Coordinates of C-alpha atoms in Angstrom, one line a residue:
M485 CA -49.8 86.8 40.9
T486 CA -50.1 89.7 43.3
Q487 CA -47.0 91.7 44.2
Q488 CA -45.5 90.3 47.3
G489 CA -45.9 92.6 50.2
V490 CA -48.3 94.9 48.4
R491 CA -51.8 94.8 49.9
W492 CA -55.0 96.6 49.0
T493 CA -56.4 99.5 50.9
A494 CA -59.7 99.3 52.8
D495 CA -61.4 101.5 50.2
Q496 CA -60.3 99.2 47.4
V497 CA -61.7 96.2 49.3
L498 CA -65.0 97.9 50.1
A499 CA -65.4 98.8 46.4
L500 CA -66.1 95.1 45.8
A501 CA -69.2 95.1 48.0
P502 CA -72.4 94.3 46.0
D503 CA -74.5 96.8 48.1
T504 CA -74.4 99.1 51.1
A505 CA -75.6 96.4 53.5
S506 CA -72.8 94.1 52.6
R507 CA -70.3 97.0 52.9
K508 CA -71.5 97.7 56.5
A509 CA -71.6 94.0 57.5
G510 CA -68.2 93.3 55.9
S511 CA -66.6 96.3 57.8
K512 CA -67.7 94.8 61.1
L513 CA -65.9 91.6 60.3
G514 CA -62.6 93.3 59.3
A515 CA -61.1 92.8 62.7
A516 CA -59.3 89.8 64.1
G517 CA -61.9 88.9 66.7
P518 CA -64.1 86.4 64.7
W519 CA -61.2 85.0 62.6
S520 CA -58.9 82.1 63.1
E521 CA -56.3 80.3 61.0
A522 CA -56.2 83.2 58.6
G523 CA -53.4 83.2 56.0
S524 CA -52.3 84.2 52.6
S525 CA -50.0 82.9 49.9
D526 CA -47.5 84.5 47.5
E527 CA -49.7 83.2 44.6
G528 CA -52.5 85.6 45.6
T529 CA -55.0 83.7 47.8
V530 CA -56.3 84.6 51.2
W531 CA -58.2 82.2 53.5
G532 CA -59.6 82.0 57.0
L533 CA -62.3 80.6 59.4
C534 CA -64.9 83.1 60.6
K535 CA -67.0 82.4 63.7
G536 CA -70.7 82.6 62.9
S537 CA -73.9 81.8 64.8
G538 CA -73.5 78.0 64.3
S539 CA -71.1 75.6 65.9
K540 CA -68.8 75.3 62.8
P541 CA -67.0 78.4 61.5
Y542 CA -67.4 79.5 57.9
Q543 CA -64.6 78.6 55.6
T544 CA -63.8 81.6 53.5
I545 CA -61.3 81.9 50.7
V546 CA -60.5 84.6 48.1
D547 CA -58.4 84.3 44.9
I548 CA -56.9 87.7 44.3
A549 CA -54.7 86.4 41.5
D550 CA -57.5 86.0 39.1
A551 CA -56.8 88.5 36.3
S552 CA -60.4 89.3 35.8
G553 CA -60.8 90.3 39.4
P554 CA -61.1 88.5 42.8
A555 CA -63.0 85.2 43.0
Y556 CA -64.7 84.0 46.2
K557 CA -65.8 80.9 48.1
C558 CA -67.5 80.8 51.4
S559 CA -69.4 78.1 53.2
C560 CA -72.0 80.6 54.5
P561 CA -75.6 80.5 52.9
S562 CA -75.4 84.0 51.5
R563 CA -76.1 84.4 47.8
K564 CA -74.2 87.7 47.5
F565 CA -70.8 87.8 45.8
P566 CA -68.7 88.7 47.7
C567 CA -70.4 87.9 50.9
K568 CA -69.7 89.8 54.1
H569 CA -67.2 87.2 55.3
A570 CA -65.1 87.5 52.1
L571 CA -65.1 91.3 52.5
G572 CA -64.2 91.0 56.2
L573 CA -61.3 88.6 55.3
L574 CA -60.0 91.0 52.7
L575 CA -60.2 93.9 55.1
L576 CA -58.3 91.9 57.6
W577 CA -55.7 91.0 55.0
A578 CA -55.4 94.7 54.0
G579 CA -54.5 95.5 57.6
G580 CA -51.0 93.8 57.2
E581 CA -48.9 90.8 57.7
A582 CA -49.6 90.6 61.5
A583 CA -53.3 89.8 61.0
V584 CA -53.0 87.6 57.9
P585 CA -49.5 86.1 57.7
S586 CA -48.1 84.3 54.7
G587 CA -48.3 80.5 54.9
Q588 CA -49.4 77.2 53.4
A589 CA -53.1 76.9 52.5
P590 CA -55.1 74.3 54.5
E591 CA -56.5 71.3 52.6
W592 CA -60.0 72.7 52.1
A593 CA -58.6 75.9 50.6
G594 CA -56.0 74.1 48.5
Q595 CA -58.6 71.9 46.9
W596 CA -60.6 74.9 45.8
I597 CA -57.5 76.7 44.5
A598 CA -56.4 73.7 42.5
G599 CA -59.9 73.3 41.0
R600 CA -59.9 76.9 39.9
R601 CA -56.5 76.7 38.3
K602 CA -57.5 73.5 36.4
R603 CA -60.7 75.1 35.1
A604 CA -58.8 78.2 34.0
E605 CA -56.4 76.0 32.0
E606 CA -59.3 74.1 30.4
K607 CA -61.0 77.3 29.5
S608 CA -57.8 78.7 28.0
A609 CA -57.5 75.5 25.9
E610 CA -61.0 75.8 24.6
E611 CA -60.5 79.4 23.6
S612 CA -57.3 78.7 21.7
P613 CA -57.2 79.2 17.9
A614 CA -57.0 75.4 17.4
S615 CA -60.8 75.2 17.2
P616 CA -62.1 75.4 13.6
S617 CA -63.2 78.9 12.4
G618 CA -65.6 80.0 9.8
S619 CA -68.2 77.3 10.7
A620 CA -71.0 79.9 10.8
D621 CA -72.8 80.5 7.5
P622 CA -71.9 84.1 6.5
E623 CA -74.8 84.2 4.0
A624 CA -77.3 83.2 6.7
A625 CA -75.9 85.9 9.0
R626 CA -76.2 88.5 6.2
R627 CA -79.9 87.6 5.7
R628 CA -80.6 87.8 9.4
A629 CA -79.0 91.2 9.6
E630 CA -81.1 92.4 6.6
R631 CA -84.3 91.2 8.2
R632 CA -83.4 93.0 11.4
A633 CA -82.6 96.2 9.6
E634 CA -86.0 96.1 7.9
R635 CA -87.7 95.7 11.3
V636 CA -85.7 98.6 12.7
T637 CA -86.6 100.7 9.7
A638 CA -90.3 100.0 10.2
G639 CA -90.0 100.9 13.9
A640 CA -88.1 104.2 13.1
V641 CA -90.8 105.2 10.6
E642 CA -93.6 104.5 13.1
L643 CA -91.7 106.4 15.8
E644 CA -91.3 109.4 13.5
Q645 CA -95.0 109.5 13.0
R646 CA -95.8 109.3 16.7
L647 CA -93.4 112.2 17.4
A648 CA -95.0 114.2 14.6
D649 CA -98.5 113.5 16.1
L650 CA -97.2 114.7 19.5
L651 CA -95.9 118.0 18.2
R652 CA -98.9 118.5 16.1
G653 CA -101.2 118.1 19.1
G654 CA -99.0 120.1 21.5
L655 CA -96.7 118.9 24.3
A656 CA -99.5 119.4 26.8
T657 CA -101.1 116.2 25.4
A658 CA -98.2 114.2 26.7
E659 CA -99.2 115.1 30.3
Q660 CA -102.8 114.2 29.6
S661 CA -102.2 110.8 27.9
G662 CA -100.0 109.5 30.8
Y663 CA -97.2 106.9 30.7
G664 CA -99.2 104.1 29.0
L665 CA -98.9 105.6 25.5
W666 CA -95.1 105.8 25.9
E667 CA -94.8 102.3 27.2
E668 CA -96.9 101.0 24.2
T669 CA -94.6 102.9 21.8
A670 CA -91.5 101.4 23.6
A671 CA -93.0 97.9 23.3
R672 CA -93.3 98.5 19.6
M673 CA -89.6 99.5 19.4
V674 CA -88.7 96.3 21.2
D675 CA -90.8 94.3 18.7
A676 CA -88.8 96.2 16.0
Q677 CA -85.5 95.0 17.7
A678 CA -84.5 98.6 18.3
Q679 CA -83.7 98.4 22.1
G680 CA -81.9 101.8 22.0
L681 CA -85.0 103.5 20.6
A682 CA -87.2 101.7 23.2
A683 CA -85.0 103.0 26.1
R684 CA -85.1 106.6 24.9
V685 CA -88.9 106.4 24.5
R686 CA -89.3 105.2 28.1
E687 CA -87.1 108.2 29.2
L688 CA -89.5 110.5 27.3
G689 CA -92.5 109.0 29.2
A690 CA -90.9 109.8 32.5
I691 CA -90.5 113.5 31.8
P692 CA -94.1 115.0 31.8
S693 CA -95.2 116.5 35.1
T694 CA -91.7 116.3 36.6
G695 CA -91.6 119.9 37.7
P696 CA -91.1 123.4 36.2
G697 CA -89.7 123.3 32.7
W698 CA -90.6 119.8 31.8
P699 CA -92.0 120.8 28.3
V700 CA -88.6 122.2 27.4
R701 CA -86.9 119.0 28.5
L702 CA -89.4 116.9 26.6
L703 CA -88.9 118.9 23.5
E704 CA -85.1 118.5 23.8
E705 CA -85.4 114.7 24.1
C706 CA -87.9 114.5 21.3
A707 CA -85.4 116.4 19.1
L708 CA -82.6 114.0 19.9
L709 CA -84.9 111.0 19.3
H710 CA -85.9 112.4 16.0
L711 CA -82.3 113.0 15.1
L712 CA -81.5 109.3 15.9
G713 CA -84.4 108.1 13.8
Q714 CA -83.4 110.2 10.9
G715 CA -79.8 109.0 11.3
W716 CA -80.9 105.4 10.9
L717 CA -83.2 106.1 7.9
R718 CA -80.4 108.0 6.1
R719 CA -77.5 105.9 7.4
E720 CA -76.2 105.3 3.9
R721 CA -75.4 109.0 3.5
L722 CA -73.4 109.2 6.8
P723 CA -69.7 108.7 7.2
D724 CA -68.8 105.2 8.2
T725 CA -67.9 106.1 11.8
L726 CA -71.0 108.2 12.4
A727 CA -73.1 105.4 10.9
A728 CA -71.5 103.0 13.3
T729 CA -72.4 105.3 16.2
V730 CA -76.1 105.4 15.0
R731 CA -76.2 101.6 14.8
S732 CA -74.8 101.5 18.4
R733 CA -77.4 104.0 19.7
I734 CA -80.2 102.2 18.0
G735 CA -79.2 99.0 19.9
L736 CA -77.7 96.8 17.2
P737 CA -75.0 94.5 18.4
A738 CA -71.4 95.1 17.4
S739 CA -68.0 93.5 18.1
A740 CA -64.9 95.3 19.2
D741 CA -62.9 95.4 16.0
G742 CA -60.1 97.9 16.9
P743 CA -56.5 96.6 17.2
P744 CA -55.7 95.4 20.7
V745 CA -53.9 98.0 22.8
R746 CA -51.7 96.6 25.6
D747 CA -51.2 99.0 28.5
R748 CA -51.1 99.4 32.2
W749 CA -54.7 100.4 32.8
L750 CA -55.4 102.3 35.9
V751 CA -58.9 101.8 37.3
L752 CA -60.3 105.3 37.6
A753 CA -63.9 104.5 38.7
Q754 CA -66.4 101.7 39.0
Y755 CA -70.1 102.0 39.7
D756 CA -73.4 100.1 39.0
T757 CA -76.7 101.1 37.5
T758 CA -79.7 98.9 37.8
D759 CA -83.1 98.4 36.3
P760 CA -85.7 95.6 36.8
R761 CA -83.9 93.3 34.3
L762 CA -80.2 94.1 34.4
T763 CA -77.3 95.5 36.5
T764 CA -74.8 97.3 34.4
R765 CA -71.3 98.0 35.8
R766 CA -69.3 100.8 34.3
I767 CA -65.5 100.7 34.8
W768 CA -63.4 103.6 33.6
L769 CA -59.8 102.9 32.8
H770 CA -56.8 105.1 31.9
G771 CA -53.8 103.8 29.9
A772 CA -50.5 104.9 31.6
D773 CA -48.6 104.7 28.2
S774 CA -51.4 105.3 25.6
H775 CA -53.0 108.1 27.7
R776 CA -56.4 106.9 26.6
T777 CA -59.5 106.8 28.8
V778 CA -61.8 103.9 28.0
L779 CA -64.9 102.3 29.3
L780 CA -65.5 98.6 30.2
L781 CA -69.1 97.4 30.6
S782 CA -70.0 94.3 32.6
Y783 CA -73.5 92.9 33.1
G784 CA -75.4 90.9 35.7
A785 CA -78.9 89.5 35.8
A786 CA -81.4 91.4 37.9
G787 CA -80.5 91.1 41.6
R788 CA -76.9 89.9 41.0
A789 CA -73.7 91.9 40.7
P790 CA -71.7 91.6 37.5
E791 CA -68.7 89.2 37.7
L792 CA -66.0 91.7 36.6
A793 CA -64.8 93.8 39.6
L794 CA -61.8 96.1 39.4
P795 CA -61.5 98.3 42.5
V796 CA -60.4 101.9 42.1
G797 CA -56.6 102.5 42.3
L798 CA -55.6 99.1 40.9
S799 CA -53.6 98.8 37.7
L800 CA -54.3 96.0 35.1
D801 CA -51.7 94.9 32.5
A802 CA -54.0 93.9 29.7
E803 CA -55.1 94.4 26.1
M804 CA -58.2 96.4 25.2
S805 CA -60.0 96.5 21.8
V806 CA -62.3 99.5 20.9
Y807 CA -65.8 99.2 19.6
P808 CA -66.7 100.8 16.3
G809 CA -68.2 104.3 16.2
A810 CA -67.2 107.9 16.1
G811 CA -65.5 108.9 19.3
Q812 CA -66.2 105.5 20.8
L813 CA -64.8 105.0 24.3
R814 CA -66.1 101.5 25.0
V815 CA -63.7 98.7 24.8
A816 CA -63.6 94.9 25.2
L817 CA -61.2 93.3 27.7
G818 CA -58.7 91.1 25.9
E819 CA -55.8 89.1 27.1
R820 CA -54.7 89.8 30.7
F821 CA -51.1 89.4 31.5
A822 CA -51.2 89.8 35.3
P823 CA -53.8 90.3 38.0
P824 CA -54.7 93.8 39.1
T825 CA -52.2 95.3 41.5
P826 CA -52.1 98.6 43.5
S827 CA -50.7 101.5 41.5
D828 CA -49.5 105.1 42.1
I829 CA -50.4 106.2 38.5
R830 CA -52.5 109.4 38.2
P831 CA -54.2 110.6 35.1
P832 CA -53.2 114.1 33.9
G833 CA -55.7 116.8 34.7
M834 CA -57.3 119.8 32.9
T835 CA -59.2 123.0 33.8
T836 CA -63.0 123.2 34.0
S837 CA -63.1 125.3 30.8
Q838 CA -61.1 122.6 29.0
A839 CA -63.5 120.0 30.3
A840 CA -66.5 121.8 28.9
A841 CA -64.8 122.3 25.6
R842 CA -64.0 118.6 25.4
Y843 CA -67.6 117.7 25.9
G844 CA -68.6 120.1 23.1
D845 CA -66.0 118.6 20.7
A846 CA -67.3 115.1 21.5
L847 CA -70.9 116.0 20.6
R848 CA -69.8 116.5 17.0
D849 CA -69.0 112.8 16.8
D850 CA -71.9 111.6 18.9
P851 CA -74.8 114.1 19.3
W852 CA -76.5 111.7 21.8
L853 CA -73.6 111.6 24.2
E854 CA -74.6 112.3 27.8
S855 CA -71.1 113.0 29.1
V856 CA -67.4 112.5 28.6
P857 CA -64.8 111.3 31.1
V858 CA -62.4 114.0 32.3
T859 CA -60.0 114.6 35.1
L860 CA -60.0 118.0 36.6
D861 CA -56.8 119.3 38.2
R862 CA -56.6 121.7 41.1
V863 CA -60.3 122.2 41.8
V864 CA -62.0 123.0 45.0
P865 CA -65.6 121.9 45.9
T866 CA -67.5 125.1 46.7
P867 CA -71.1 125.8 47.7
D868 CA -73.1 127.7 45.1
G869 CA -76.4 128.9 46.7
G870 CA -78.4 125.7 47.2
S871 CA -76.0 123.8 44.9
W872 CA -72.3 122.9 44.6
Q873 CA -69.6 123.4 42.1
L874 CA -66.0 122.6 41.4
A875 CA -64.1 125.8 41.1
D876 CA -60.6 126.1 39.5
A877 CA -58.0 127.1 42.1
D878 CA -56.0 129.1 39.5
E879 CA -58.8 130.5 37.2
D880 CA -62.1 132.3 37.5
A881 CA -64.1 129.3 36.2
A882 CA -66.2 126.4 37.6
L883 CA -68.4 123.5 36.7
P884 CA -71.7 122.8 38.5
L885 CA -72.3 119.4 40.0
T886 CA -75.1 117.4 38.5
P887 CA -78.3 116.9 40.6
A888 CA -77.3 113.2 41.0
A889 CA -73.9 114.1 42.4
R890 CA -75.4 116.6 44.9
S891 CA -77.5 113.8 46.4
R892 CA -74.8 111.3 46.9
P893 CA -72.7 110.7 50.1
G894 CA -69.6 111.0 47.9
L895 CA -70.0 114.7 47.8
W896 CA -69.3 115.1 51.5
R897 CA -66.4 112.7 51.2
L898 CA -65.0 114.9 48.5
V899 CA -65.5 118.0 50.6
A900 CA -63.7 116.4 53.6
L901 CA -60.8 115.2 51.4
S902 CA -60.4 118.8 50.0
G903 CA -60.8 120.7 53.3
G904 CA -60.8 123.8 51.2
A905 CA -57.5 122.9 49.3
P906 CA -57.3 121.9 45.6
V907 CA -57.8 118.3 44.7
R908 CA -57.6 116.3 41.4
V909 CA -61.0 114.8 40.5
F910 CA -62.0 112.3 37.8
G911 CA -65.6 112.1 36.7
E912 CA -68.2 112.5 33.9
C913 CA -68.8 116.0 32.4
G914 CA -72.0 116.5 30.5
H915 CA -74.9 118.9 29.8
Q916 CA -76.2 118.7 33.4
G917 CA -72.8 119.4 34.9
F918 CA -70.0 117.3 36.4
T919 CA -70.4 114.0 38.4
P920 CA -67.3 113.4 40.5
L921 CA -66.3 109.7 40.8
T922 CA -62.8 109.6 42.2
A923 CA -60.5 112.1 43.8
W924 CA -56.8 112.4 44.8
P925 CA -55.4 114.9 47.3
E926 CA -52.6 117.3 46.4
G927 CA -49.2 115.7 46.5
T928 CA -49.2 112.0 47.3
G929 CA -52.1 109.9 48.5
D930 CA -54.3 107.0 47.4
A931 CA -57.3 107.4 45.1
V932 CA -60.6 107.9 47.0
A933 CA -63.7 106.5 45.4
L934 CA -66.7 108.8 45.6
C935 CA -69.4 106.5 44.1

């Protein structure tokens, strides 16, 4: 259940919005005007009636006590989750007891709450260890894995030949042949069940003719792809942890097999990336006791937001299990002992020089790593010609911001939060620079999401 008297901030509520349009529309409904009979319970539910264009108001209810993140129900026709009415109701609730007082849920809300609690109990019973284990045929699973490995090997050999042909003919041929050749090669990797290779091949195809220096970028990516292919073909010679990293980068499925670690996990950042087929949500967490920074991934079909939503600044009492691989940061969410609640935990920070060194160290375990999560302490966002950088307040060192970070509205939010004073910033540090995701002002203050 939620902590009594502790309500989320507006930023934490708006972090749940599935898109910018929903965020704007929900903000307009965050005032008392369109709402009636709004209330909340100590068990972590919020409800209310919102006046719409029709004669009947929309019935909106949010279950904040769900350990995996808020759940929503609204009688409006929107297919977005949460809809603008759910966002508006949560913003109203975040405003304090006067707008959304504690009380007894009306019948329509109580029925939905009771149904959710019953389904949760049934799901928990189904997932209990009472069900028989070992029903799968391990020999059949071994044969399937061998057949897939053979297909991946054939795909890696073919990819090596295509890379050799490209270098033999010269990188200029990549510009002349167009994207079709790369898409054909990617399709071949999909047929070989090597999704990781296919994704990297598509990235190669997008590099030619992308501005000055594209041949250098293409050569760098070709080298990394060649290294991955060779890693697979010679995986028997690799240390077990590095071989697991290669399998992961190739795209082979793996299960989180590390021992569960229970901790109070602070939500450092949450953001989505999309492609035509899938929406991927990345959630960075920091263990208050273990001091580990880990990554949760959640997926949604194209056009739909992933189900798991953990707004920045909340803390989750739960177990996490790590996936195999050298330097692996990805975890699987295990048992949750309480719903997310607001927290004043802050991750420890480091200098920009230490952040760059950490990325360099991480590349030894995973040469294909784009970035590592780091928290910078006492840095100031500073213009650098036509770019921006985060400069150490106490040292003569700085990290440039990535091109993606410079084009986001979050940069100006960071500049406004700093006002020329040092701030603590969490983000991703890689070969292109630093991407800020969350910031905290000096002294006390809530986390501010920048993505």
